[in-house]
Every structure is written in C-alpha cells, then in structure tokens.
Coordinates of C-alpha atoms and ligand atoms in Angstrom, one line a residue:
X1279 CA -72.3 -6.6 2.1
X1280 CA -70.9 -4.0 -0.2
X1281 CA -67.9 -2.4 -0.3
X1282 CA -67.8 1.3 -0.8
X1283 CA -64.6 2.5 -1.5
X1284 CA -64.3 6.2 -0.9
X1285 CA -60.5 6.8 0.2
X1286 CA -58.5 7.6 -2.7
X1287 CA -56.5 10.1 -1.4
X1288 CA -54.9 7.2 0.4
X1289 CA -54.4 5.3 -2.1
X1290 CA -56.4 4.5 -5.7
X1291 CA -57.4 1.2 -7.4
X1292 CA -55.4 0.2 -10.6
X1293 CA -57.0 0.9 -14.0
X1294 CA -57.2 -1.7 -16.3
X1295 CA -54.9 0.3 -18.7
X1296 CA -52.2 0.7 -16.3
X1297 CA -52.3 -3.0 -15.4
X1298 CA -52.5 -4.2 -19.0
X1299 CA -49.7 -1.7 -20.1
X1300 CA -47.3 -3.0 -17.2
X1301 CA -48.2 -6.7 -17.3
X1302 CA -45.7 -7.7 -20.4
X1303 CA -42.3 -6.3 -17.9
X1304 CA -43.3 -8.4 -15.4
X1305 CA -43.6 -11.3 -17.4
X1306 CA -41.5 -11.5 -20.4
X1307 CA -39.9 -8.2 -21.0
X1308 CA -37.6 -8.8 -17.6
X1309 CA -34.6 -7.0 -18.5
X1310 CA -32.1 -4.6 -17.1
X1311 CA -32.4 -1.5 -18.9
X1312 CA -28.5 -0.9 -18.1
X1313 CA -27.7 -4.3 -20.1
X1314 CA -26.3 -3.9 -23.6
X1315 CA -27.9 -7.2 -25.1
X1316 CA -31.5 -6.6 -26.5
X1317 CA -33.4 -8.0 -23.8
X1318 CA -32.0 -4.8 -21.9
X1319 CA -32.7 -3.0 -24.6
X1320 CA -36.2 -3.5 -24.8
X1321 CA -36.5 -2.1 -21.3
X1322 CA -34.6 1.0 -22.0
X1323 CA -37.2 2.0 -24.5
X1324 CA -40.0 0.9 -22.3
X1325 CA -38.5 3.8 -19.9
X1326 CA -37.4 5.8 -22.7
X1327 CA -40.9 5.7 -23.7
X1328 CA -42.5 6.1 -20.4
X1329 CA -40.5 9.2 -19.5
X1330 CA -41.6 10.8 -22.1
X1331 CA -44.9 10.7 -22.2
X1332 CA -45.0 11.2 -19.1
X1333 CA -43.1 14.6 -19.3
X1334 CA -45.5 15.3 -22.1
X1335 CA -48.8 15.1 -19.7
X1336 CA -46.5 18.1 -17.4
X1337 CA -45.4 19.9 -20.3
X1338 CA -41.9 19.4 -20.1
X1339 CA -38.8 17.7 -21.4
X1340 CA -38.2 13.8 -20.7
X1341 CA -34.9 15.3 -19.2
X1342 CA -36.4 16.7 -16.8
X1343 CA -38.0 13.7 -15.4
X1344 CA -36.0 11.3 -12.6
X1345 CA -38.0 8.4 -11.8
X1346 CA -38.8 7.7 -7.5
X1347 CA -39.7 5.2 -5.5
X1348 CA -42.6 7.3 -4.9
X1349 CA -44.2 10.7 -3.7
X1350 CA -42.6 11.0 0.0
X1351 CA -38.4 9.6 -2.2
X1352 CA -39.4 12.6 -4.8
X1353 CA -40.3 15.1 -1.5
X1354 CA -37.2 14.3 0.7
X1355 CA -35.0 14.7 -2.2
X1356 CA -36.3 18.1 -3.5
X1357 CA -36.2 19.7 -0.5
X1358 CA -33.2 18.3 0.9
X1359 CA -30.9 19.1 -2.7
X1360 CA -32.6 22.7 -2.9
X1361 CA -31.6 22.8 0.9
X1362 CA -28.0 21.9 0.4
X1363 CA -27.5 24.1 -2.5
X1364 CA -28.8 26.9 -1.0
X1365 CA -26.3 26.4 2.5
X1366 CA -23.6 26.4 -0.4
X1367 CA -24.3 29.6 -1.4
X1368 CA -24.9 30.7 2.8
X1369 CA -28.9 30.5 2.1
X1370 CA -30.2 28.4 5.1
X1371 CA -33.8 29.9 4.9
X1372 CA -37.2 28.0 3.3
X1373 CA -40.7 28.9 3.5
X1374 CA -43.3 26.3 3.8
X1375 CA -46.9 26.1 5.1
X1376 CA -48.4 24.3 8.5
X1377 CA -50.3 21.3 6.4
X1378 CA -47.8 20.0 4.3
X1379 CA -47.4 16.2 3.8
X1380 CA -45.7 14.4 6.3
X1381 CA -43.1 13.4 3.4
X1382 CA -42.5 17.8 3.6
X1383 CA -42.7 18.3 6.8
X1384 CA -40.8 15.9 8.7
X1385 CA -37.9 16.5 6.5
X1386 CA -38.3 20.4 6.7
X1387 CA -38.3 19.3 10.7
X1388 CA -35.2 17.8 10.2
X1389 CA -33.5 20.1 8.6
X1390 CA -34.4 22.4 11.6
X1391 CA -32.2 20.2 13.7
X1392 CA -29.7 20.4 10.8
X1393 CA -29.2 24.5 11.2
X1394 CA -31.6 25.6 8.8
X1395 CA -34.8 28.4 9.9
X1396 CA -38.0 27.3 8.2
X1397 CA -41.4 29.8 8.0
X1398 CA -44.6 28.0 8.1
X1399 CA -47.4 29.8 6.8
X1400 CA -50.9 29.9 7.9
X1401 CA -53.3 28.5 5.8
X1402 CA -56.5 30.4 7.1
X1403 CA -59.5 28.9 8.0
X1404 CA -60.2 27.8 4.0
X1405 CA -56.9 25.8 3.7
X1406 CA -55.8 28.3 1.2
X1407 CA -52.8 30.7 1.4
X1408 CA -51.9 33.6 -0.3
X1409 CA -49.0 34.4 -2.9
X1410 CA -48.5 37.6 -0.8
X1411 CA -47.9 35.9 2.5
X1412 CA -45.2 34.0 0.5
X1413 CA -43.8 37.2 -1.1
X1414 CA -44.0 39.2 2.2
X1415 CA -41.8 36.1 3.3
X1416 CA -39.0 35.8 1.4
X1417 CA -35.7 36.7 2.4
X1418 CA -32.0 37.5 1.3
X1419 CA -31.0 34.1 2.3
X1420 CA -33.9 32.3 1.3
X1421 CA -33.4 29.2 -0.2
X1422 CA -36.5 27.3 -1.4
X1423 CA -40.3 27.8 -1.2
X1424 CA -42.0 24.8 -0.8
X1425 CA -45.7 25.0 -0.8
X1426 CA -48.2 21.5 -2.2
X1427 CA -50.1 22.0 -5.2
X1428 CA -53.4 20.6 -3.4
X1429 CA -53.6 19.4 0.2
X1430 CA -54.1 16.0 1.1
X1431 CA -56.8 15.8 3.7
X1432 CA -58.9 18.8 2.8
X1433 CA -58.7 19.6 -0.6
X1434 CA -57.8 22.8 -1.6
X1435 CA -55.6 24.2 -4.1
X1436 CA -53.1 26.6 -3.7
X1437 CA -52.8 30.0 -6.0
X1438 CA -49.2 27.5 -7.8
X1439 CA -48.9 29.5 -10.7
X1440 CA -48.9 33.0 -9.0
X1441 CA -46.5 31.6 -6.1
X1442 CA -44.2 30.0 -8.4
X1443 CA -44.2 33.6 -10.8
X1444 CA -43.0 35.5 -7.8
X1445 CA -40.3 32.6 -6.8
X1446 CA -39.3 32.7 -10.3
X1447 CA -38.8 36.8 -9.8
X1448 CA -37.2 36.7 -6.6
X1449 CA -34.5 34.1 -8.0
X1450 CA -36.0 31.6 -5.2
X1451 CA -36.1 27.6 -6.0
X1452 CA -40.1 26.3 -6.3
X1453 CA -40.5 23.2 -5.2
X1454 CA -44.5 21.6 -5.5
X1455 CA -45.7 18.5 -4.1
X1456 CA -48.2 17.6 -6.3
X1457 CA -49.1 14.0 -5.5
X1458 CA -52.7 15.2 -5.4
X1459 CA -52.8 17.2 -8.1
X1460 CA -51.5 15.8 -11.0
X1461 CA -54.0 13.3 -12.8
X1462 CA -56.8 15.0 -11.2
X1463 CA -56.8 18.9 -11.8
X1464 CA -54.7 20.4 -14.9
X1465 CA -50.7 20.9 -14.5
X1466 CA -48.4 22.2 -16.6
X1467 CA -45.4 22.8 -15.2
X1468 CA -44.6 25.6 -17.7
X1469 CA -47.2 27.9 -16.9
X1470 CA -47.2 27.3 -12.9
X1471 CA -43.7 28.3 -12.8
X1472 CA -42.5 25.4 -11.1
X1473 CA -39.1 24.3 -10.7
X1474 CA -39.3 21.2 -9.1
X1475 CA -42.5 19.0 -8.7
X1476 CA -43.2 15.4 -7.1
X1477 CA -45.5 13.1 -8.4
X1478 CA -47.1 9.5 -7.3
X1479 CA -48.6 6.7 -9.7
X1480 CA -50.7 5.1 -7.0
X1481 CA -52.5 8.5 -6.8
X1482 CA -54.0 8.4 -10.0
X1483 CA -54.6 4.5 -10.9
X1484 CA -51.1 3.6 -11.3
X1485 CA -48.4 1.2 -9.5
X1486 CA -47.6 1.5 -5.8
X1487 CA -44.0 2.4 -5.0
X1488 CA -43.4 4.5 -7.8
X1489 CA -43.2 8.2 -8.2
X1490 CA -41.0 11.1 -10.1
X1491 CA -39.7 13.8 -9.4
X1492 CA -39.8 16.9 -11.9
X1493 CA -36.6 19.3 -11.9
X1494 CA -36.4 21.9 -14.2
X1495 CA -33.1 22.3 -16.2
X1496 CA -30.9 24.9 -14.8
X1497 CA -31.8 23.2 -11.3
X1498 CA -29.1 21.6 -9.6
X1499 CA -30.0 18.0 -8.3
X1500 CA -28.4 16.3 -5.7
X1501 CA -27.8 12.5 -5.3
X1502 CA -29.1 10.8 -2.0
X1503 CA -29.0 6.9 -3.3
X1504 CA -25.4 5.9 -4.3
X1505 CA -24.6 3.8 -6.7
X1506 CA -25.3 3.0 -10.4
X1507 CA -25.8 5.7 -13.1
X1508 CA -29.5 5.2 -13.3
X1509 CA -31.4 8.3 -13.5
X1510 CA -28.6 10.4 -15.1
X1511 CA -26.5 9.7 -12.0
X1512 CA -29.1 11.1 -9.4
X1513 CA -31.1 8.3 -8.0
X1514 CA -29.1 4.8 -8.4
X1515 CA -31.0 1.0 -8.8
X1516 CA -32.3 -0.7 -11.3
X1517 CA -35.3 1.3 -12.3
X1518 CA -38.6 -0.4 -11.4
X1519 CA -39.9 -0.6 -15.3
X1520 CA -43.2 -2.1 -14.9
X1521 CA -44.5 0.4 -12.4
X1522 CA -43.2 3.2 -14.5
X1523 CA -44.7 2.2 -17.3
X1524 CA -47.9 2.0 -15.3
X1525 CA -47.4 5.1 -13.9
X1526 CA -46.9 6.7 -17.8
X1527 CA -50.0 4.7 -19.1
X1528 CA -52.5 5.9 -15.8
X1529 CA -51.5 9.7 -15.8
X1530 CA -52.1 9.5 -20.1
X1531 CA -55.3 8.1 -19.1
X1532 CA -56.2 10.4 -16.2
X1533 CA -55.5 13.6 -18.4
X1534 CA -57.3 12.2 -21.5
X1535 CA -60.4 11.6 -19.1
X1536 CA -59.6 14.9 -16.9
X1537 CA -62.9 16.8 -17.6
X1538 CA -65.4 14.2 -18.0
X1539 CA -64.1 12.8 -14.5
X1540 CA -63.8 16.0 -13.4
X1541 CA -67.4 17.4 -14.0
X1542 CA -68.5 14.0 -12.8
X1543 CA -66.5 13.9 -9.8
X1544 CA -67.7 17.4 -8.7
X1545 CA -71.4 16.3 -9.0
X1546 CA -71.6 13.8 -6.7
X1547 CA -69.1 15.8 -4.4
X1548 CA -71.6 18.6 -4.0
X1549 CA -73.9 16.2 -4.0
X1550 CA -72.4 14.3 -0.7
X1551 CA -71.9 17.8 1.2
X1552 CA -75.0 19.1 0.9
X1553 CA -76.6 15.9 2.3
X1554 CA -73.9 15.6 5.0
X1555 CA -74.8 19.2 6.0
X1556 CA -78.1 18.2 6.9
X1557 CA -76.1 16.5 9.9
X1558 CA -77.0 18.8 12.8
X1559 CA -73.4 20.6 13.8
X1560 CA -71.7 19.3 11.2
X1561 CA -69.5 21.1 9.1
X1562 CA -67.0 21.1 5.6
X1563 CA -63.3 21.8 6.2
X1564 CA -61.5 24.0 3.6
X1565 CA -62.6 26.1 0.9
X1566 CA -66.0 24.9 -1.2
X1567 CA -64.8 26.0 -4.5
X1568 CA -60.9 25.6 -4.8
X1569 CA -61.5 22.2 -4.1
X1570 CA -60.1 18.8 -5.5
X1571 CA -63.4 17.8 -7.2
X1572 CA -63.2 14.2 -5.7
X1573 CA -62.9 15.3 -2.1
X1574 CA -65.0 15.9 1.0
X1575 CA -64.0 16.6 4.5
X1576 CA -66.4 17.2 7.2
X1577 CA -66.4 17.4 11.1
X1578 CA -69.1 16.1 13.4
X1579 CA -69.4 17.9 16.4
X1580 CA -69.5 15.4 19.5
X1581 CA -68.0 12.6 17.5
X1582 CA -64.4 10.7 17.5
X1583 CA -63.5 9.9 13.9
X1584 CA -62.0 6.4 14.7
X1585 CA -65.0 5.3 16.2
X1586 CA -67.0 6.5 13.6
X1587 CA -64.7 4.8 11.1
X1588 CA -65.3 1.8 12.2
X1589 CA -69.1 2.1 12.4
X1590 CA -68.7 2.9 8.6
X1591 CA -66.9 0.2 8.1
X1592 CA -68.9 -2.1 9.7
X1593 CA -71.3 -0.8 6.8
X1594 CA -68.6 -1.5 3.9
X1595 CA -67.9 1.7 3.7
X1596 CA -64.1 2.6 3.6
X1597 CA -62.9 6.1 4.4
X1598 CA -60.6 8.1 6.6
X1599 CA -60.2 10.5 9.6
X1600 CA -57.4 12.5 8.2
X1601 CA -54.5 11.0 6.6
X1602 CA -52.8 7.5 6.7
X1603 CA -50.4 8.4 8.7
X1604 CA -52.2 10.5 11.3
X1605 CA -54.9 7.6 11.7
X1606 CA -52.8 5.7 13.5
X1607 CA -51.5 7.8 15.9
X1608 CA -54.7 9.4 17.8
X1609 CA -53.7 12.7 17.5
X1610 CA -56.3 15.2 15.8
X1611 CA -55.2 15.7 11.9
X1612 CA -52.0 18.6 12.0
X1613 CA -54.3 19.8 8.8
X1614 CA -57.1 20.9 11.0
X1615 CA -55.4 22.0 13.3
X1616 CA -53.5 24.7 10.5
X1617 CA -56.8 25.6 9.6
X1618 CA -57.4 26.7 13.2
X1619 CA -60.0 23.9 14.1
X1620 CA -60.2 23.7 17.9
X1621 CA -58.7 20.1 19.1
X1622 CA -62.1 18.4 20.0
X1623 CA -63.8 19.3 16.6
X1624 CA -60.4 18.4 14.3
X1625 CA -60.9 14.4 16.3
X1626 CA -64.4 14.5 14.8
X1627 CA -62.9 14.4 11.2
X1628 CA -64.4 12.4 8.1
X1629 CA -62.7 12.3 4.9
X1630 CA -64.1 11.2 1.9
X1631 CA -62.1 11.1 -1.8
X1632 CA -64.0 10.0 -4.5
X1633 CA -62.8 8.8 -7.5
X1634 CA -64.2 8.7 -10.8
X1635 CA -65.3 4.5 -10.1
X1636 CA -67.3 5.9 -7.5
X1637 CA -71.1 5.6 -8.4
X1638 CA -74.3 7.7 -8.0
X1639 CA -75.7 5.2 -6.0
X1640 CA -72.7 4.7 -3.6
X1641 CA -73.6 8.2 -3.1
X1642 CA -77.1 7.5 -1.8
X1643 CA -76.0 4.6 0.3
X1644 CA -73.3 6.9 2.1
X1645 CA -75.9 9.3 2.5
X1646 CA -77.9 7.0 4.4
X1647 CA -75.8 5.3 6.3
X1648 CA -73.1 8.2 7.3
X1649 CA -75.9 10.0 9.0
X1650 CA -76.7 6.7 11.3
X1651 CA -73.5 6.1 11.9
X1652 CA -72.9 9.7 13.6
X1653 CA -76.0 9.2 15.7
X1654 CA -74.5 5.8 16.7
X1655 CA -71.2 7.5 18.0
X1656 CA -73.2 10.6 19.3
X1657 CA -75.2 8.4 21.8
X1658 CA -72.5 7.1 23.8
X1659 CA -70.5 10.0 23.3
X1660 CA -70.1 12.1 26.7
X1661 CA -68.7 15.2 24.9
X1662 CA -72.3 14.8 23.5
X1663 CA -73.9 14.4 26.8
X1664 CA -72.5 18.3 27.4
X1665 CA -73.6 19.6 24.5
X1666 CA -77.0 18.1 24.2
X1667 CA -77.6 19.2 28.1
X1668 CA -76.1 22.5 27.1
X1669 CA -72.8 22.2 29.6
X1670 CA -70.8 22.9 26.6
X1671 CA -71.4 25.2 24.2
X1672 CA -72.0 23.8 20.4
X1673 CA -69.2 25.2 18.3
X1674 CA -70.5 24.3 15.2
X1675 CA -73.9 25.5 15.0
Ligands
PLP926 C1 -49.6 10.1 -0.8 C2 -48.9 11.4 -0.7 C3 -47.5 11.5 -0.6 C4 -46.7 10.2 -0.5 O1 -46.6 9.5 -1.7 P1 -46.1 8.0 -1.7 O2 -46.0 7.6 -3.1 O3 -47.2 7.2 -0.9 O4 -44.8 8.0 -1.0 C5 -46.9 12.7 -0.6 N1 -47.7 13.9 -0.6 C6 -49.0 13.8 -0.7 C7 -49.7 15.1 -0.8 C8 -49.7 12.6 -0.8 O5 -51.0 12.6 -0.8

C-alpha cells in the first residue's frame, strides 16, 4: 500500500539539500565551535555562515539571530523575557489570542499563575483577527503583544504587518510565532514590524530540534539556559551545528522555491476542498483566502476525527484531527473551539497540510478514499443515527 503523506504542519520530510548540507558536521567536521584549534574553528564558520544567511531569508542582521532548540524553546523564551522586562518597568499586561500554540499558551497560562493579566482575543469564525481588536486592547501597562503569524491547525494568516505597525506606535514589544509561516508564505521581518519572531527547521524541510529565535536590536533578551556564552550569552550549550546548518540550507531553499511551491500548493489545495465539499455536511474551517496554501481543514458532521484517522490510515493516508498535541488527549481542537465551532462538530476535525512533495495524484486518491472513509465512521456513528432520523438537527447543512 501507499503511503500518502499529508501532515506537514506536524512535522515535514527532509530535503535532500538540507541533508546533504548537514551531513559533513556529523561526520567529519565534529568540532566545538567554542574551541580555539581549527577543527573548532571550522564549526564557528559553519554557524557564522548559517546565521547569516539565515537572517538574510528574514531580512535582518545575523545579530539578531539566537539559535533554539526549536519553535516551542524560541516561544517560551520570547514571551517569558518580554514578560519579565515589562514587570521591571510595573507592566504586567500581554495580549494574545484563543488559538495560539500550545508552546504560547501554556506559558502565557503560566504566567497567569505568576501575577501577570493576559487578553485573549477572539479570532471570529474565519480564524482571523483584527489589528483594531489589538489596538482597542492595549493598555498603560501593557507589556507584549503576542499574536502567530499563521495558525497551526487552520491556516490563516494574521493582518502581522499592520498589528506589529501599531505595536511599534504604541511603544509595545511584538512578539510572532511564525513556525508556520516562514518557508512557506513571504516574511520579512522589516516590513512586518516585528520585534521578536520564532522559527522551526523541521517546519520547512530542515532538522528536528532546532529552531531560532529573532530579536530585534534594541530588545532586551533574557537568559533562561545557564551556562556557557554560546549565543551571545543568552542561550548556553554547545550549539547543535549540523541541524543549524540544515535549518539555514532548507529555509534558502524554501524561499528560492516560495512561488513555484506556492502557486502549486494552492492548486491542489483548492483542488482538495472543493472535492471534500461534495461530502454532505461537511464543511472548511477558517478563512478560504488568507490561507497557508498547503493547508485544508474540514469538519464532518456526525464523525469523530480519531476514528476517522485511523480508517485513513488504514488506507496509507497520514493526517491529523487537530494538532499533535491535542490528538492525544480527546479533547475537541482549542482552535475550533476559538473559532466558535460547537463541541460535537470541532471532534469531527480533519486536517490536511500539503507540502510541495505532495502529488496531483495523491490528490485524487484522497479524494476517493476520504469520502469512504466518512461513510465508514458515519454508519456506526449514533450522533449520526440522530441526525439521519432527524432527532438532531444538522448543523452544518
Ligand atoms: C510546530 C509548532 C511549534 C513548535 O515547534 P517545535 O520546533 O516542534 O518545538 C510552535 N508553534 C507552531 C505554530 C508550530 O506549528
């Protein structure tokens, strides 16, 4: 059987680039990039190197790069320095919205419990909110705005560059997670106004377990990781070189490729909805248009999205109910929830994210086999049973 691979929000296969361009610092180019003999050496130019060319795909200085274990590292410390530098200066206020990453939210929860107020905005029923909800928000003692570039589960983009404009006017740190963004859609940190910006290789082709983190200068950063003086002082250990340098090589390679992928992408995105609407009460979740072009999300009315999971993957086909992280916990996605979806619709959740490997005639096989596998889950669903009988009324028409 085939395997159709359509979860890359979750995670993304390695290109062939990124794995060539790291292979030689796992295998002969093992130095420590603090050492002062040459084999060190030749690492510290690997990361020289890699930073910045990586700052160049974001527009900004190699400075203002610090290297992460990671999306959810880069996250926790952004919010958590802008945080404490804002209680400094008697600002215990920050502004957020209800379908942030799990890497956002649970430490904006957190800081809750540490004394700090946080406003979640709505994101409407498109998954999109609005630069004047965030201005109408802001306060005296508001201390950071953190709002991600382009949600996880859904899709949709967020109006960045206007939000981060009126941050920048009301003196208000701007902090982005843009683990979905970047690779896929153009950044440039310049002209979104951002201040402070997390990014994650393994969303765009690169290494697991490596990330960066994007602070503007004038920004102060705080240190969470104690220790050496890796990362100008702010994030100690020995820097994980090969997956940086993957990271540098698949985010060169995702921008040189962005709108040929891009127009592709979109294609057989449109492509996939339109079919899956034909799905009696079935619906797509967030806006059509400001849309990651690789991603679909859809609800079956009357279905459970485990079970139908595993009824696609019993058909090769890998995809998800919501995120990682959600999946295995039963409870309906928090993200569909935001966008107001009633509990019993947001459990019959399918995401797809396509990536660029993804082919026109993985397309027609999901279309074939997605609308089987509903009808499978449908017939011994007793939520069904209600609706079919009319006991329940159909909420998606
Ligand atoms: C995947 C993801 C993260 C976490 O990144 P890791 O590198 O896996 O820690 C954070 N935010 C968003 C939006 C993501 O999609």
């Amino acid at each position: 059987m085939k395997t159709v691979y359509v979860d890359n929000a979750a995670t993304t296969a390695m290109s062939d680039r990124a794995i060539e361009a790291m292979t030689p610092y796992l295998k002969n180019v093992y130095g420590n990039p603090s050492s002062l003999h040459t084999v060190g050496q030749v690492a510290k130019e690997a990361l020289d190197d890699a930073r910045a060319r990586i700052a160049k795909c974001l527009n900004c200085d190699p400075k203002e790069i610090y290297f992460t274990s990671g999306g959810s590292e880069a996250d926790n410390q952004a919010i958590r320095s802008a945080a404490l530098n804002g209680a400094a200066k008697g600002k215990k206020h920050i502004i957020s919205t209800a379908f942030e990453h799990h890497a956002v939210l649970h430490t904006l929860k957190k800081l809750e419990k540490e004394g700090f107020e946080v406003t979640y905005l709505d994101v409407h029923e498109n998954g999109i909110v609005t630069a004047e909800e965030v201005a109408a928000a802001i306060r005296e003692n508001t201390a950071l705005v953190t709002v991600m570039y382009a949600n996880n589960e859904v899709g949709t983009i967020q109006p960045i560059a206007e939000i981060g404009g009126l941050c920048r006017a009301r003196g208000v740190v701007f902090h982005t997670d843009a683990v979905q963004a970047v690779g896929h859609i153009p950044v440039d940190v310049k002209a979104d106004n951002i201040d402070m910006l997390s990014i994650s290789a393994h969303k765009f082709h690169g290494a697991k377990g490596v990330g960066a983190l994007y602070v503007r200068r004038g920004i102060p950063l705080r240190t969470f990781i104690e220790g050496g003086a890796q990362e100008r002082g702010r994030r100690a250990g020995t820097e994980n070189i090969g997956g940086i340098v993957s990271m540098a090589a698949a985010l060169e390679e995702a921008c040189e490729n962005m709108a040929a992928n891009s127009a592709k992408l979109i294609k057989l995105r449109d492509e996939l909805i339109k079919g899956l609407l034909k799905i009696p009460h079935s619906r797509l979740n967030g806006d059509g248009r400001a849309r990651l072009p690789g991603n679909v999300n859809m609800c079956f009315e009357g279905t459970e999205g485990e079970s139908l999971l595993l009824h696609l993957d019993e058909r090769g086909i890998c995809a998800s109910s919501g995120s990682a992280c959600t999946t295995a916990s039963l409870e309906p996605s928090h993200v569909l929830l935001a966008l107001g979806l009633p509990h019993e619709i947001a459990h019959g959740s399918l995401r797809l994210s396509l990536s660029e490997n993804n082919t026109e005639e993985e397309i027609e096989y999901l279309l074939s086999e997605i609308p089987k596998a509903v009808e499978k889950v449908r017939a011994v669903s007793s939520l069904w049973d209600d609706l079919k009988s009319g006991k329940r009324k159909h909420l998606i028409d």
